[in-house]
PDB file of C-alpha atoms in Angstrom:
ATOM      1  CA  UNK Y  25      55.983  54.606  55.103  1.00 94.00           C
ATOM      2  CA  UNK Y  26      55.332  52.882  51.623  1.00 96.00           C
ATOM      3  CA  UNK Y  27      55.406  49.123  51.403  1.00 96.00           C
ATOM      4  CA  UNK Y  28      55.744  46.877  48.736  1.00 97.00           C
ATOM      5  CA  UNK Y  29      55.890  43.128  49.091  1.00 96.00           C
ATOM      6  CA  UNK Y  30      56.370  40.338  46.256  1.00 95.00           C
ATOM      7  CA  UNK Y  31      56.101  36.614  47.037  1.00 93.00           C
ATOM      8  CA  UNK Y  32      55.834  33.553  44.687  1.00 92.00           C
ATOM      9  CA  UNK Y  33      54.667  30.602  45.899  1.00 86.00           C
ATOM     10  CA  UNK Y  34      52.863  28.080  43.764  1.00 85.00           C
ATOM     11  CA  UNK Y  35      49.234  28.109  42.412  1.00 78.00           C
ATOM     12  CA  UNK Y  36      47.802  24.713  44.255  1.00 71.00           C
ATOM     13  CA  UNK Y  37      49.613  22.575  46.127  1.00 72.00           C
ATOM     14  CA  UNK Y  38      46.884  20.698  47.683  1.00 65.00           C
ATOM     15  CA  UNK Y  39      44.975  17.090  46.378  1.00 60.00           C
ATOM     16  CA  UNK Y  40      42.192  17.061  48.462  1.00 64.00           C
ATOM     17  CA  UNK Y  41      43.834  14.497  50.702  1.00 72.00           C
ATOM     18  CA  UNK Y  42      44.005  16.587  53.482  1.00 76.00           C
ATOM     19  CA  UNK Y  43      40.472  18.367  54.951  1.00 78.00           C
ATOM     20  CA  UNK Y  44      40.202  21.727  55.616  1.00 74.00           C
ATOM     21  CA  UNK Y  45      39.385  21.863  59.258  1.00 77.00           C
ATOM     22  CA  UNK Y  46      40.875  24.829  60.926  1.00 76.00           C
ATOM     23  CA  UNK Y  47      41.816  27.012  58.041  1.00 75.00           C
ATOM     24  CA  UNK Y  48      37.868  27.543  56.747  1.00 76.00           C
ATOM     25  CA  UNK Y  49      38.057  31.411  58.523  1.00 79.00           C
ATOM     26  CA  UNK Y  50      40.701  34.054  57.115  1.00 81.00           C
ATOM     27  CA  UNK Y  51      40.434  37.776  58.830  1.00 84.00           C
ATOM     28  CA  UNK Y  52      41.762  39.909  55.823  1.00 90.00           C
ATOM     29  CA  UNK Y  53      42.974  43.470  58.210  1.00 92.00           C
ATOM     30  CA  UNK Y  54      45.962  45.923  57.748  1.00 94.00           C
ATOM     31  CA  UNK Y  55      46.811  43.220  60.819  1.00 93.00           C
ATOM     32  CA  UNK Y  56      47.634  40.955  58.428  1.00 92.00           C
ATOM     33  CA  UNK Y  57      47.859  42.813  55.249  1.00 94.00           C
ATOM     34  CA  UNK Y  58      51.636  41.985  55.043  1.00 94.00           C
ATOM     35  CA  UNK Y  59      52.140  38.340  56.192  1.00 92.00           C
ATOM     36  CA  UNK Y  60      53.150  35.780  53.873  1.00 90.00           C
ATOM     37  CA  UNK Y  61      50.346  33.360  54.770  1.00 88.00           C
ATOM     38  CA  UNK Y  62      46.891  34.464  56.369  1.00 88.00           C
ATOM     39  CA  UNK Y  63      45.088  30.867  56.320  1.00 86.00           C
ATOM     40  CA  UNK Y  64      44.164  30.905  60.015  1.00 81.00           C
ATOM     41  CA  UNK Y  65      45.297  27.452  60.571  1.00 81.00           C
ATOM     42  CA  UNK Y  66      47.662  24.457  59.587  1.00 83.00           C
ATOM     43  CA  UNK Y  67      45.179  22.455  57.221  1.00 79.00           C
ATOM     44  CA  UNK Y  68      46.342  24.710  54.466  1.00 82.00           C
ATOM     45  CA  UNK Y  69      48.745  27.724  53.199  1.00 83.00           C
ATOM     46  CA  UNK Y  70      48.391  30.772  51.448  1.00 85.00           C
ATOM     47  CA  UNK Y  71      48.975  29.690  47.595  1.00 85.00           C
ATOM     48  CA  UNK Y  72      49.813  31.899  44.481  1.00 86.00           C
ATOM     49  CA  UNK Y  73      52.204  34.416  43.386  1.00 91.00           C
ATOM     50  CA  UNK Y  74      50.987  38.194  44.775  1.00 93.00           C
ATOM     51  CA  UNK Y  75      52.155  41.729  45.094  1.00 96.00           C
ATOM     52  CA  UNK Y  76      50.951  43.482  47.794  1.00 96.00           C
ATOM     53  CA  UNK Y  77      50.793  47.515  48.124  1.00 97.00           C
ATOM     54  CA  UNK Y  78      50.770  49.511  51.008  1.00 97.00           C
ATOM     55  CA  UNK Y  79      51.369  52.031  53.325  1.00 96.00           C
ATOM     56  CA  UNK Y  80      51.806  53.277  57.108  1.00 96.00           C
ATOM     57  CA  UNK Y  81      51.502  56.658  58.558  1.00 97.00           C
ATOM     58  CA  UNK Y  82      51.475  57.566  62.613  1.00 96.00           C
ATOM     59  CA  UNK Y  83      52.518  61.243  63.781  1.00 96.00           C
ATOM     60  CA  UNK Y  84      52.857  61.657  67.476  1.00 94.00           C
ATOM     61  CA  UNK Y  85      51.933  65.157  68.679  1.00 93.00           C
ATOM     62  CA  UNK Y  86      53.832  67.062  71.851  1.00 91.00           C
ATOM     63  CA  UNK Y  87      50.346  67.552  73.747  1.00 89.00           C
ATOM     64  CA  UNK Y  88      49.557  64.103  74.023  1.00 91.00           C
ATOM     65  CA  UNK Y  89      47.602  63.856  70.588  1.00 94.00           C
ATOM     66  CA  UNK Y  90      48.677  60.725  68.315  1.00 96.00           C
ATOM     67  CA  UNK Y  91      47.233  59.713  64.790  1.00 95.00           C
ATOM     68  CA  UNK Y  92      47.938  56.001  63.091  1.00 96.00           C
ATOM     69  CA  UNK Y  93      46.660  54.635  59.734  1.00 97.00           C
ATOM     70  CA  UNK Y  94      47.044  52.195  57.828  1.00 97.00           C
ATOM     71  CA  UNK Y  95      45.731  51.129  54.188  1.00 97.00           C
ATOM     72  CA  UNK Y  96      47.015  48.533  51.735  1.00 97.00           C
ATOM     73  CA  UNK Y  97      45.552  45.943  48.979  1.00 96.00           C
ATOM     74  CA  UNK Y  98      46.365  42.695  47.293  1.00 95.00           C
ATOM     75  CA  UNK Y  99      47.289  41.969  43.500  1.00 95.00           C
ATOM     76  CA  UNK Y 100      47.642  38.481  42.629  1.00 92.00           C
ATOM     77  CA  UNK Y 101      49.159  36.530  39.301  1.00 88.00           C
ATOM     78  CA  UNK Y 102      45.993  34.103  39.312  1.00 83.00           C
ATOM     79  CA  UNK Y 103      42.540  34.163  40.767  1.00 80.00           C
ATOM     80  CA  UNK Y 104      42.711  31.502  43.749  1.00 77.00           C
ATOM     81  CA  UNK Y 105      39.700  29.879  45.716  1.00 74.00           C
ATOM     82  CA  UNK Y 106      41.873  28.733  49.033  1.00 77.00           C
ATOM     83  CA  UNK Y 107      39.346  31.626  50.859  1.00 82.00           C
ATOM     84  CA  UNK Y 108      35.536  31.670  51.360  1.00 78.00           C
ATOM     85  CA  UNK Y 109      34.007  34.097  48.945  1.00 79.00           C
ATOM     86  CA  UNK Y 110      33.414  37.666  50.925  1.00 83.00           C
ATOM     87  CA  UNK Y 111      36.993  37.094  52.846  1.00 86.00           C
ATOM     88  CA  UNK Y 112      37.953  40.044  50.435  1.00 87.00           C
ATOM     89  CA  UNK Y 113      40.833  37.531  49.287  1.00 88.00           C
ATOM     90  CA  UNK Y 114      39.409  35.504  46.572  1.00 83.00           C
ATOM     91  CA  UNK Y 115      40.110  37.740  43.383  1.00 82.00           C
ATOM     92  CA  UNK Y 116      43.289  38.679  40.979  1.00 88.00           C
ATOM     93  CA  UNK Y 117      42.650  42.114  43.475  1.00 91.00           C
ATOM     94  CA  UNK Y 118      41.928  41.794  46.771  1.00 92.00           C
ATOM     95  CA  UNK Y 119      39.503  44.138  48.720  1.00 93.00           C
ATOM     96  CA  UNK Y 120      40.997  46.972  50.275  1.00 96.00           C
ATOM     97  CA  UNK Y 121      41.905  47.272  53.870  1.00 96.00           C
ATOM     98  CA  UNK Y 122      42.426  50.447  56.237  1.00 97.00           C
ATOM     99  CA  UNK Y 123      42.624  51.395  59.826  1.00 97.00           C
ATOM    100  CA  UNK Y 124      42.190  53.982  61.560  1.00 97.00           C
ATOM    101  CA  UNK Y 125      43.535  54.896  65.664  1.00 97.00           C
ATOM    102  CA  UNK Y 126      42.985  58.280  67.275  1.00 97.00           C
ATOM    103  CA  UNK Y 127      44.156  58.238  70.809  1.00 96.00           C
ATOM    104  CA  UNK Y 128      44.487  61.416  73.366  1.00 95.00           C
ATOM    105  CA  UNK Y 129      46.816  60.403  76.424  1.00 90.00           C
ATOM    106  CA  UNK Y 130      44.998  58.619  78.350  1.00 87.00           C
ATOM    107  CA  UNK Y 131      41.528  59.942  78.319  1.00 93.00           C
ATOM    108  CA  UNK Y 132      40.501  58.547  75.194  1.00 96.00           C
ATOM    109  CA  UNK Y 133      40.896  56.356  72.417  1.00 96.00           C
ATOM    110  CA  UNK Y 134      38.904  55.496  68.836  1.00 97.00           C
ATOM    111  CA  UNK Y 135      40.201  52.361  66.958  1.00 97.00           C
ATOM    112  CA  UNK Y 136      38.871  51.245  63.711  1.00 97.00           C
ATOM    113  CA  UNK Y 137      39.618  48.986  61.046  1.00 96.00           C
ATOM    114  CA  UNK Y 138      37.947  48.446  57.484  1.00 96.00           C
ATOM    115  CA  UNK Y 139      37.543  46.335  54.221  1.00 96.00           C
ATOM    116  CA  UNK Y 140      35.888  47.886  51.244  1.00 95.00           C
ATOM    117  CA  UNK Y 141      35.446  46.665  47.939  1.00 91.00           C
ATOM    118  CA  UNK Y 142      36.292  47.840  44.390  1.00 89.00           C
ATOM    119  CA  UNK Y 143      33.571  50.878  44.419  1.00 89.00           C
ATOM    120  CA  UNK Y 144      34.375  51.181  48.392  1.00 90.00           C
ATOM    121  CA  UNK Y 145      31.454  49.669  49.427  1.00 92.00           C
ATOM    122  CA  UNK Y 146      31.818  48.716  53.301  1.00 94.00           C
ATOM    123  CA  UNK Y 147      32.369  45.210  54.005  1.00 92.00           C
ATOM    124  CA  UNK Y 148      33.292  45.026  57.352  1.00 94.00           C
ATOM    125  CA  UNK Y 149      34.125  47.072  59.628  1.00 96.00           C
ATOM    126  CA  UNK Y 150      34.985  47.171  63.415  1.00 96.00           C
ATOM    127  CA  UNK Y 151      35.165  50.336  65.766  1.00 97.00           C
ATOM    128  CA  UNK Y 152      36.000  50.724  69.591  1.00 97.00           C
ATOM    129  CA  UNK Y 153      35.918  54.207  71.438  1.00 98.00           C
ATOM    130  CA  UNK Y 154      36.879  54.056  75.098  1.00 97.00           C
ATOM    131  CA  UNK Y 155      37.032  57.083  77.156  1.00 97.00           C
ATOM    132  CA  UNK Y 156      38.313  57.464  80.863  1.00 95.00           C
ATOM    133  CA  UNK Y 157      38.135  60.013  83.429  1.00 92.00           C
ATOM    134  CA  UNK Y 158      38.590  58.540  86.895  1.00 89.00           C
ATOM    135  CA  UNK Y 159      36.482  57.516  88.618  1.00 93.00           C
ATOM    136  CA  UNK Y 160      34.277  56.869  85.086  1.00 95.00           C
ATOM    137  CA  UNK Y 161      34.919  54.894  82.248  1.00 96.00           C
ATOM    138  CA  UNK Y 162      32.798  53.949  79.352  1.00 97.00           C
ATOM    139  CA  UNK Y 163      33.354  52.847  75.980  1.00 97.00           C
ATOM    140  CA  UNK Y 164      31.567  52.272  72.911  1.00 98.00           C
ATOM    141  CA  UNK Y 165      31.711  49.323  69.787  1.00 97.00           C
ATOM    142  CA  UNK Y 166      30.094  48.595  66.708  1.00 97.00           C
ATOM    143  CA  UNK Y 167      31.052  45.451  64.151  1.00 95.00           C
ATOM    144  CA  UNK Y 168      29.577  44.541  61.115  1.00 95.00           C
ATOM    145  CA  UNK Y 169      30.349  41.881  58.570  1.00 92.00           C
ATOM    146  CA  UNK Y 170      28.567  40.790  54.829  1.00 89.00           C
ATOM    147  CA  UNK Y 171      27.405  37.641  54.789  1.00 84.00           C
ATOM    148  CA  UNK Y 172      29.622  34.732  53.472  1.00 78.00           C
ATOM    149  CA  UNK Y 173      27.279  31.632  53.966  1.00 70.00           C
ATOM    150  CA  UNK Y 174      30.990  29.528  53.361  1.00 65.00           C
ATOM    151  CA  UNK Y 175      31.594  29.816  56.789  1.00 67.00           C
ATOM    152  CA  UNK Y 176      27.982  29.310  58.117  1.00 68.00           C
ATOM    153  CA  UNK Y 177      27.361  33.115  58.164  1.00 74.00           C
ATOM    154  CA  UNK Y 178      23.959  33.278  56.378  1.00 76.00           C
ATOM    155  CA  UNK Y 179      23.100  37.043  56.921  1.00 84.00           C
ATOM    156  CA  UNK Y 180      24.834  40.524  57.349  1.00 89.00           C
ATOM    157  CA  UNK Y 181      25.808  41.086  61.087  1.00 91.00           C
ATOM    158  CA  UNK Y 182      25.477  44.458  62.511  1.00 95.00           C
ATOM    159  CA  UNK Y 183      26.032  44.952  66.485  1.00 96.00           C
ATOM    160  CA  UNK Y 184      26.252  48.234  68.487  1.00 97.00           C
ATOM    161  CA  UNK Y 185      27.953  47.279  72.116  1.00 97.00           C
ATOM    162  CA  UNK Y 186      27.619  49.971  74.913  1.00 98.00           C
ATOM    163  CA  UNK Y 187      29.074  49.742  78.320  1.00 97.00           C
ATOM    164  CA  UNK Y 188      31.094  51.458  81.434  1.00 97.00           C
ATOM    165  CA  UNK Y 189      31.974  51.273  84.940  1.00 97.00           C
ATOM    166  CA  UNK Y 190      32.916  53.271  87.980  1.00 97.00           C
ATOM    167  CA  UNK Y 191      35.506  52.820  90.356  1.00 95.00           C
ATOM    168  CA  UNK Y 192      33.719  52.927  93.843  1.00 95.00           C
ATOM    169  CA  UNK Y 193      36.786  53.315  95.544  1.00 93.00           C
ATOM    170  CA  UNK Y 194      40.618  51.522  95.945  1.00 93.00           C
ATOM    171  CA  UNK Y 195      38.960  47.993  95.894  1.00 94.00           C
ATOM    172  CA  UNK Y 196      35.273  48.002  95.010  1.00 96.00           C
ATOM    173  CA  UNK Y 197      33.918  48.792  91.180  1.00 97.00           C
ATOM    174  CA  UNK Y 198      31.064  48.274  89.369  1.00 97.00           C
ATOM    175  CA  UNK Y 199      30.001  47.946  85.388  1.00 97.00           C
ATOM    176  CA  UNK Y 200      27.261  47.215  83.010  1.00 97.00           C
ATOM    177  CA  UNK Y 201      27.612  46.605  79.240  1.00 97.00           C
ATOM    178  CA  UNK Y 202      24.786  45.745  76.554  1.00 97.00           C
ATOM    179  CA  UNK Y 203      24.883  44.843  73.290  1.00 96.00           C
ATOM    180  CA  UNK Y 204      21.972  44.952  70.472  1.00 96.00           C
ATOM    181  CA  UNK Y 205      21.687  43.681  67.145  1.00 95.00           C
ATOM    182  CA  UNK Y 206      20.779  46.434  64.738  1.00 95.00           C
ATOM    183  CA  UNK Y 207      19.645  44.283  62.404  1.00 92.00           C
ATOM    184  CA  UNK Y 208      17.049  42.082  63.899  1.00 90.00           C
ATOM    185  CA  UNK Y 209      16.444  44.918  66.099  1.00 92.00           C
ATOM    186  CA  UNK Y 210      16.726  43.486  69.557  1.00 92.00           C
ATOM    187  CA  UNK Y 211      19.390  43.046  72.318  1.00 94.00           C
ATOM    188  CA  UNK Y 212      21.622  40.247  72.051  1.00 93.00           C
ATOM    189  CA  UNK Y 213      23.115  40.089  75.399  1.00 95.00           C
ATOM    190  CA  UNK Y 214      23.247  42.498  78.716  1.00 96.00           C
ATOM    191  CA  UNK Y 215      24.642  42.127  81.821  1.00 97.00           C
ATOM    192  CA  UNK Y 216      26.422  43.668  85.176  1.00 97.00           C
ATOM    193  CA  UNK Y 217      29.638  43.210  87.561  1.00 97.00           C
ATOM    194  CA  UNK Y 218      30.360  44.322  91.411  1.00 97.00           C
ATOM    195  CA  UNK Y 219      34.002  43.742  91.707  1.00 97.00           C
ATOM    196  CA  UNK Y 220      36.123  43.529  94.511  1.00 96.00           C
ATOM    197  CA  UNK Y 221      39.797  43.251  93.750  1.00 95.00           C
ATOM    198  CA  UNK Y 222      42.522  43.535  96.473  1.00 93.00           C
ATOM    199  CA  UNK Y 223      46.299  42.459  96.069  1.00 90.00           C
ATOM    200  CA  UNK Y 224      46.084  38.778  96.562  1.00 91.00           C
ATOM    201  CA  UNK Y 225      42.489  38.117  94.686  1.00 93.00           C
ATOM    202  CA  UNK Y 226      39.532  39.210  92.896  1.00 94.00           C
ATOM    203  CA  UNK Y 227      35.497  38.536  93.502  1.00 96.00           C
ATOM    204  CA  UNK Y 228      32.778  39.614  90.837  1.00 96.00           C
ATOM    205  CA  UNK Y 229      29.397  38.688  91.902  1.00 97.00           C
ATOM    206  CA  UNK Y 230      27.783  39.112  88.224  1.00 96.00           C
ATOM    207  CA  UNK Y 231      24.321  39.305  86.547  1.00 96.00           C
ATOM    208  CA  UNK Y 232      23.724  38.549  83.101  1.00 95.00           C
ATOM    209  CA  UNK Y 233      20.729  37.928  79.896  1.00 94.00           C
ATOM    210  CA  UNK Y 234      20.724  36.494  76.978  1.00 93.00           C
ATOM    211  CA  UNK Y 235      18.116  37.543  74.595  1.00 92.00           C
ATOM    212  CA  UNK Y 236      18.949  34.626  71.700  1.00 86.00           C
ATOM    213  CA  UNK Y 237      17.254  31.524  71.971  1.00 80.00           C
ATOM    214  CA  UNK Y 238      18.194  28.264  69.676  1.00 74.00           C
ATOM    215  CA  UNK Y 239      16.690  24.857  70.109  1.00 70.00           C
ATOM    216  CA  UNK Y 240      19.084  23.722  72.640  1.00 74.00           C
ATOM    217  CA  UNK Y 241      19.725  27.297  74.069  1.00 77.00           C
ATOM    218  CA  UNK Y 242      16.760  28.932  75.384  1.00 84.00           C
ATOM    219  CA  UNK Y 243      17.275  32.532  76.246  1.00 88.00           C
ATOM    220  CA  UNK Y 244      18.389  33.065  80.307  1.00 91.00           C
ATOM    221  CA  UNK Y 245      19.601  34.892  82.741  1.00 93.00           C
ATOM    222  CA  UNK Y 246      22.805  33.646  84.838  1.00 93.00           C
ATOM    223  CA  UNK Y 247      23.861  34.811  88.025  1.00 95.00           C
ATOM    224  CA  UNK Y 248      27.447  33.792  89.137  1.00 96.00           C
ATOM    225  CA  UNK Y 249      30.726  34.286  91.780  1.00 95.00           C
ATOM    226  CA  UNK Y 250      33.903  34.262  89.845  1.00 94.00           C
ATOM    227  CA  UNK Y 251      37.027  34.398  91.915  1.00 94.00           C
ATOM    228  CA  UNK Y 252      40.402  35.689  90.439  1.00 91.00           C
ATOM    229  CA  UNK Y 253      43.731  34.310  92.307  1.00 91.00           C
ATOM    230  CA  UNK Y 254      46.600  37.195  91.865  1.00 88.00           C
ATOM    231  CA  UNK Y 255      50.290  35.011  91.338  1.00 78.00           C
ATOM    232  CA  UNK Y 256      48.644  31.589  91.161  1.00 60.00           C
ATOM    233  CA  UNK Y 257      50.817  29.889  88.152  1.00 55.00           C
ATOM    234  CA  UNK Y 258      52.283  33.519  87.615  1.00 48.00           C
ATOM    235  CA  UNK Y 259      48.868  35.358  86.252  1.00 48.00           C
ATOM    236  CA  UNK Y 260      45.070  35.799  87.182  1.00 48.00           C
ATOM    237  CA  UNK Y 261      43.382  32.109  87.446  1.00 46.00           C
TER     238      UNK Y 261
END
């Protein structure tokens, strides 16, 4: 499925009058690729005349097998500066965005999505694979980002996520997950869940550590009861 998308809107339409609170972080994804505004908030809008290119391609196979991508890039009249600097949105040409699902019935699953610049360097990138085979499940994530120090994000980010469970029986399950920085080269955060769930509530008695320390947040371990109420206000509580 090919896409192409013009829109003309106006170079700059703001005076400075009004501060940019809630618009500061843009997540540029094939998401997204095709909206008419991606400022994440109401302090500003997108500005600038643009054409963006694209496509879509998904094929659905009769033993359960399915296949999606996704790819597409921005081309603008003007260069604008309404977006930090390594939101891949700043230039007369965008960076270019992709995604990638995989999925098998029910058993297992790989999602991915991209942004690469002009020589296809990665500059972010964000993967999920889940598997399931009951009683097991586990999944695996990794994210990383480039640094844009415009919104406070001094350093590249790089973080491998592992985790899983098991279904003990009809009410009673238990999971672990851990997640490391590959960068520093240390764990960020790990923890573990016994869950009871029947048809009125939930109970998890969890365990978890964090491994980060600032000045006011020394690194810890918490242990906790959290207690899920089924139909409360029409969803979990």
């Amino acid at each position: 499925e090919p896409i192409v998308q013009f829109v003309v809107a106006p170079e700059d339409i703001f005076d400075g009058d009004i501060p940019n609170d809630d618009s500061v972080l843009a997540e540029f994804d094939t998401l997204n690729l095709f909206e008419t505004d991606r400022q994440s908030g109401f302090d500003r809008i997108e500005t600038g005349s643009r054409v963006t290119i694209g496509g879509r391609y998904q094929r659905i196979f009769n033993d359960g097998f399915s296949f999606k991508a996704a790819a597409g890039r921005v081309f603008r009249i003007e260069d604008i500066t309404d977006f930090s600097p390594n939101s891949g949105l700043v230039d007369d040409e965008s960076s270019y965005v992709a995604s990638l699902d995989v999925s098998y019935r029910d058993w297992a699953e790989v999602r991915s999505s991209w942004r690469f610049s002009d020589d296809l360097g990665i500059e972010r990138a964000d993967i999920l694979a889940t598997a399931s085979y009951d009683p097991f499940n586990v999944y695996a994530s990794y994210f990383f980002v480039e640094k844009d120090a415009a919104i406070a994000s001094p350093v590249n980010r790089s973080e491998l996520t592992l985790g899983g469970g098991v279904q003990l029986d009809r009410n009673w399950s238990v999971s672990a997950n851990a997640r490391r920085d590959l960068i520093a080269d240390r764990f960020v955060t790990a923890g573990a869940v016994l869950s009871y769930v029947n048809e009125c509530a939930g109970f998890d008695v969890y365990a978890k550590r964090r491994f980060t320390e600032s000045v006011s947040a020394p690194e810890a371990t918490t242990f906790g009861l959290r207690v899920r109420l089924f139909g409360a206000g029409g969803g979990d509580q």
